[in-house]
Amino acid sequence: MSSFFASLKDFGAFLGSEFWSALVGAIVGGVIAFLIQRQAQKAARREREDDRKMEAKSHAYSLLFKVLSIHATFAHIKSHVDESLELGQRENISMISSVLLPIANIPTPIQFAPAEMAMLLSLKDDDTFNLLLSLDRIHNSIIPVWSIYDAKRAAIPTKGDNHAFDKTQGKGEFDVKQGSHLEASIYEVEMLATELAQRAKLDFEEADQAMKKLVPLLNDRLKLDIKVSDK
């Protein structure tokens, strides 16, 4: 055994101190390069994570603005319908279409982007996701109904006979023959008005619930610090 160690000693002496210095330098250099590379990889991962967070926040704000717009539209429609129904009750008018005026400014369609919904899905809140899943389609589907209601309601007076209008009260009357096409048109418009009145309440409640779930979720998961007033 002693001869073996002696051989190693002689072999080390044969290689010389320069070899060992170079070997130690290579090892140290390799360790340093490894540490630098690992640090660079960690920095790259942090940068990618920061980019993902920024992208998620961007999609969150975009989605929130759309939900707020939908909520505002439904709030406006509900207020319009409520005021019309209250007028009908005060004036003892049973037909909703007689008091429910068309909306002056029809809102434009809103579409949730796939990236926005993917961001919401990644937050793993099924209740909120399900509430928003079809909210934009509900919003967009009600817009043409109001336009149809406006056109059909405006066409009714032109089909009647013996018109009389009281400008002091803003009321008009005309004759309607029983069983006529005009009576059928009035019935159709009344059904549309009834549907719009019912949808106004339901759509607002759904949008309101969606917004009240979305804002706390974004604040909690993405640290957005959003504050939305009920006013």
One Martini backbone bead per residue (centre of mass of N, CA, C, O) as a GRO file, in nm:
protein
  231
    1MET     BB    1   0.058   0.063  -0.021
    2SER     BB    2   0.300   0.255   0.006
    3SER     BB    3   0.381   0.226  -0.296
    4PHE     BB    4   0.124   0.359  -0.410
    5PHE     BB    5   0.161   0.643  -0.283
    6ALA     BB    6   0.435   0.686  -0.402
    7SER     BB    7   0.340   0.682  -0.696
    8LEU     BB    8   0.149   0.926  -0.673
    9LYS     BB    9   0.365   1.126  -0.589
   10ASP     BB   10   0.539   1.091  -0.840
   11PHE     BB   11   0.311   1.169  -1.040
   12GLY     BB   12   0.266   1.453  -0.928
   13ALA     BB   13   0.557   1.548  -0.975
   14PHE     BB   14   0.553   1.501  -1.279
   15LEU     BB   15   0.322   1.708  -1.347
   16GLY     BB   16   0.311   1.940  -1.158
   17SER     BB   17   0.200   2.253  -1.051
   18GLU     BB   18   0.068   2.358  -1.315
   19PHE     BB   19  -0.144   2.141  -1.346
   20TRP     BB   20  -0.291   2.185  -1.076
   21SER     BB   21  -0.361   2.480  -1.126
   22ALA     BB   22  -0.527   2.430  -1.380
   23LEU     BB   23  -0.733   2.238  -1.253
   24VAL     BB   24  -0.838   2.429  -1.035
   25GLY     BB   25  -0.918   2.654  -1.231
   26ALA     BB   26  -1.126   2.487  -1.390
   27ILE     BB   27  -1.311   2.423  -1.154
   28VAL     BB   28  -1.368   2.711  -1.065
   29GLY     BB   29  -1.472   2.808  -1.339
   30GLY     BB   30  -1.707   2.606  -1.357
   31VAL     BB   31  -1.852   2.697  -1.103
   32ILE     BB   32  -1.894   2.990  -1.188
   33ALA     BB   33  -2.047   2.930  -1.450
   34PHE     BB   34  -2.278   2.779  -1.313
   35LEU     BB   35  -2.374   3.009  -1.130
   36ILE     BB   36  -2.429   3.213  -1.356
   37GLN     BB   37  -2.631   3.041  -1.512
   38ARG     BB   38  -2.835   3.003  -1.282
   39GLN     BB   39  -2.889   3.303  -1.241
   40ALA     BB   40  -2.989   3.357  -1.528
   41GLN     BB   41  -3.227   3.158  -1.516
   42LYS     BB   42  -3.372   3.294  -1.282
   43ALA     BB   43  -3.405   3.569  -1.422
   44ALA     BB   44  -3.569   3.459  -1.662
   45ARG     BB   45  -3.802   3.346  -1.495
   46ARG     BB   46  -3.881   3.613  -1.363
   47GLU     BB   47  -3.939   3.760  -1.629
   48ARG     BB   48  -4.158   3.568  -1.730
   49GLU     BB   49  -4.342   3.604  -1.483
   50ASP     BB   50  -4.379   3.908  -1.516
   51ASP     BB   51  -4.503   3.893  -1.798
   52ARG     BB   52  -4.748   3.721  -1.716
   53LYS     BB   53  -4.863   3.923  -1.511
   54MET     BB   54  -4.896   4.160  -1.706
   55GLU     BB   55  -5.083   4.013  -1.903
   56ALA     BB   56  -5.305   3.944  -1.699
   57LYS     BB   57  -5.367   4.238  -1.621
   58SER     BB   58  -5.447   4.336  -1.899
   59HIS     BB   59  -5.687   4.138  -1.932
   60ALA     BB   60  -5.836   4.224  -1.677
   61TYR     BB   61  -5.893   4.517  -1.752
   62SER     BB   62  -6.040   4.461  -2.015
   63LEU     BB   63  -6.266   4.290  -1.892
   64LEU     BB   64  -6.368   4.494  -1.685
   65PHE     BB   65  -6.456   4.718  -1.880
   66LYS     BB   66  -6.672   4.543  -2.018
   67VAL     BB   67  -6.841   4.478  -1.768
   68LEU     BB   68  -6.902   4.772  -1.694
   69SER     BB   69  -7.051   4.836  -1.957
   70ILE     BB   70  -7.272   4.625  -1.927
   71HIS     BB   71  -7.375   4.720  -1.653
   72ALA     BB   72  -7.455   5.006  -1.746
   73THR     BB   73  -7.660   4.921  -1.959
   74PHE     BB   74  -7.850   4.756  -1.771
   75ALA     BB   75  -7.906   4.990  -1.577
   76HIS     BB   76  -8.037   5.176  -1.785
   77ILE     BB   77  -8.263   4.987  -1.877
   78LYS     BB   78  -8.394   4.942  -1.601
   79SER     BB   79  -8.459   5.238  -1.545
   80HIS     BB   80  -8.636   5.278  -1.794
   81VAL     BB   81  -8.846   5.060  -1.725
   82ASP     BB   82  -8.928   5.150  -1.441
   83GLU     BB   83  -9.036   5.430  -1.525
   84SER     BB   84  -9.254   5.322  -1.718
   85LEU     BB   85  -9.412   5.145  -1.513
   86GLU     BB   86  -9.478   5.374  -1.316
   87LEU     BB   87  -9.644   5.535  -1.517
   88GLY     BB   88  -9.860   5.318  -1.570
   89GLN     BB   89  -9.962   5.309  -1.277
   90ARG     BB   90 -10.046   5.608  -1.250
   91GLU     BB   91 -10.228   5.588  -1.532
   92ASN     BB   92 -10.362   5.310  -1.566
   93ILE     BB   93 -10.169   5.129  -1.763
   94SER     BB   94 -10.151   4.804  -1.892
   95MET     BB   95  -9.978   4.859  -2.137
   96ILE     BB   96  -9.646   4.856  -2.189
   97SER     BB   97  -9.620   4.973  -2.487
   98SER     BB   98  -9.750   5.257  -2.408
   99VAL     BB   99  -9.481   5.339  -2.210
  100LEU     BB  100  -9.250   5.194  -2.365
  101LEU     BB  101  -8.980   5.327  -2.477
  102PRO     BB  102  -8.736   5.354  -2.667
  103ILE     BB  103  -8.404   5.355  -2.707
  104ALA     BB  104  -8.202   5.599  -2.809
  105ASN     BB  105  -7.914   5.452  -2.734
  106ILE     BB  106  -7.767   5.203  -2.878
  107PRO     BB  107  -7.561   4.971  -2.800
  108THR     BB  108  -7.269   4.819  -2.844
  109PRO     BB  109  -7.102   4.558  -2.899
  110ILE     BB  110  -6.957   4.288  -2.693
  111GLN     BB  111  -6.632   4.114  -2.673
  112PHE     BB  112  -6.483   3.848  -2.547
  113ALA     BB  113  -6.172   3.745  -2.524
  114PRO     BB  114  -5.995   3.460  -2.511
  115ALA     BB  115  -5.765   3.573  -2.325
  116GLU     BB  116  -5.955   3.672  -2.102
  117MET     BB  117  -6.086   3.393  -2.037
  118ALA     BB  118  -5.822   3.246  -1.980
  119MET     BB  119  -5.744   3.414  -1.739
  120LEU     BB  120  -5.997   3.350  -1.572
  121LEU     BB  121  -5.960   3.041  -1.569
  122SER     BB  122  -5.673   3.050  -1.417
  123LEU     BB  123  -5.815   3.137  -1.132
  124LYS     BB  124  -6.017   2.914  -1.036
  125ASP     BB  125  -6.338   3.034  -1.075
  126ASP     BB  126  -6.629   2.903  -1.161
  127ASP     BB  127  -6.849   3.108  -1.090
  128THR     BB  128  -6.733   3.351  -1.242
  129PHE     BB  129  -6.697   3.222  -1.517
  130ASN     BB  130  -7.000   3.145  -1.561
  131LEU     BB  131  -7.111   3.437  -1.545
  132LEU     BB  132  -6.923   3.541  -1.801
  133LEU     BB  133  -6.945   3.346  -2.046
  134SER     BB  134  -7.247   3.492  -2.160
  135LEU     BB  135  -7.269   3.806  -2.117
  136ASP     BB  136  -7.207   3.920  -2.401
  137ARG     BB  137  -7.440   3.769  -2.548
  138ILE     BB  138  -7.668   3.892  -2.391
  139HIS     BB  139  -7.609   4.182  -2.466
  140ASN     BB  140  -7.619   4.141  -2.783
  141SER     BB  141  -7.916   4.015  -2.798
  142ILE     BB  142  -8.080   4.279  -2.695
  143ILE     BB  143  -8.032   4.495  -2.911
  144PRO     BB  144  -8.218   4.397  -3.153
  145VAL     BB  145  -8.484   4.398  -2.990
  146TRP     BB  146  -8.502   4.706  -2.956
  147SER     BB  147  -8.504   4.767  -3.259
  148ILE     BB  148  -8.760   4.608  -3.326
  149TYR     BB  149  -8.945   4.755  -3.131
  150ASP     BB  150  -8.917   5.031  -3.255
  151ALA     BB  151  -9.024   4.964  -3.541
  152LYS     BB  152  -9.301   4.834  -3.464
  153ARG     BB  153  -9.412   5.069  -3.291
  154ALA     BB  154  -9.390   5.296  -3.512
  155ALA     BB  155  -9.596   5.145  -3.719
  156ILE     BB  156  -9.877   5.143  -3.584
  157PRO     BB  157 -10.006   5.433  -3.628
  158THR     BB  158 -10.010   5.405  -3.950
  159LYS     BB  159 -10.261   5.175  -3.930
  160GLY     BB  160 -10.459   5.363  -3.820
  161ASP     BB  161 -10.769   5.516  -3.721
  162ASN     BB  162 -10.876   5.801  -3.604
  163HIS     BB  163 -10.688   6.021  -3.502
  164ALA     BB  164 -10.575   6.131  -3.164
  165PHE     BB  165 -10.413   6.426  -3.009
  166ASP     BB  166 -10.265   6.518  -2.690
  167LYS     BB  167 -10.038   6.765  -2.619
  168THR     BB  168 -10.066   6.801  -2.302
  169GLN     BB  169 -10.011   6.466  -2.259
  170GLY     BB  170  -9.889   6.294  -2.500
  171LYS     BB  171 -10.151   6.160  -2.644
  172GLY     BB  172 -10.274   5.880  -2.839
  173GLU     BB  173 -10.538   5.785  -3.074
  174PHE     BB  174 -10.693   5.482  -3.221
  175ASP     BB  175 -10.838   5.263  -3.425
  176VAL     BB  176 -10.928   4.908  -3.357
  177LYS     BB  177 -10.985   4.620  -3.513
  178GLN     BB  178 -11.111   4.329  -3.461
  179GLY     BB  179 -10.886   4.097  -3.603
  180SER     BB  180 -10.668   4.257  -3.709
  181HIS     BB  181 -10.349   4.330  -3.805
  182LEU     BB  182 -10.315   4.550  -3.594
  183GLU     BB  183 -10.380   4.378  -3.346
  184ALA     BB  184 -10.146   4.180  -3.394
  185SER     BB  185  -9.920   4.393  -3.375
  186ILE     BB  186  -9.980   4.486  -3.088
  187TYR     BB  187  -9.937   4.212  -2.957
  188GLU     BB  188  -9.640   4.179  -3.043
  189VAL     BB  189  -9.536   4.436  -2.902
  190GLU     BB  190  -9.627   4.354  -2.616
  191MET     BB  191  -9.445   4.102  -2.597
  192LEU     BB  192  -9.183   4.255  -2.626
  193ALA     BB  193  -9.217   4.442  -2.381
  194THR     BB  194  -9.237   4.216  -2.171
  195GLU     BB  195  -8.959   4.091  -2.230
  196LEU     BB  196  -8.790   4.347  -2.175
  197ALA     BB  197  -8.879   4.385  -1.880
  198GLN     BB  198  -8.771   4.112  -1.778
  199ARG     BB  199  -8.478   4.135  -1.881
  200ALA     BB  200  -8.388   4.386  -1.728
  201LYS     BB  201  -8.376   4.249  -1.449
  202LEU     BB  202  -8.206   3.992  -1.507
  203ASP     BB  203  -7.956   4.119  -1.646
  204PHE     BB  204  -7.869   4.301  -1.414
  205GLU     BB  205  -7.831   4.084  -1.196
  206GLU     BB  206  -7.610   3.929  -1.351
  207ALA     BB  207  -7.408   4.164  -1.385
  208ASP     BB  208  -7.383   4.235  -1.085
  209GLN     BB  209  -7.277   3.962  -0.990
  210ALA     BB  210  -7.029   3.949  -1.173
  211MET     BB  211  -6.887   4.205  -1.068
  212LYS     BB  212  -6.883   4.120  -0.758
  213LYS     BB  213  -6.688   3.875  -0.832
  214LEU     BB  214  -6.454   3.992  -1.006
  215VAL     BB  215  -6.313   4.212  -0.839
  216PRO     BB  216  -6.211   4.041  -0.592
  217LEU     BB  217  -6.056   3.836  -0.764
  218LEU     BB  218  -5.848   4.032  -0.892
  219ASN     BB  219  -5.741   4.146  -0.626
  220ASP     BB  220  -5.643   3.871  -0.506
  221ARG     BB  221  -5.474   3.738  -0.756
  222LEU     BB  222  -5.351   4.031  -0.900
  223LYS     BB  223  -5.329   4.295  -0.736
  224LEU     BB  224  -5.516   4.566  -0.833
  225ASP     BB  225  -5.693   4.758  -0.660
  226ILE     BB  226  -6.008   4.767  -0.705
  227LYS     BB  227  -6.265   5.031  -0.727
  228VAL     BB  228  -6.625   5.005  -0.700
  229SER     BB  229  -6.904   5.186  -0.739
  230ASP     BB  230  -7.261   5.196  -0.701
  231LYS     BB  231  -7.317   5.483  -0.845
   0.00000   0.00000   0.00000
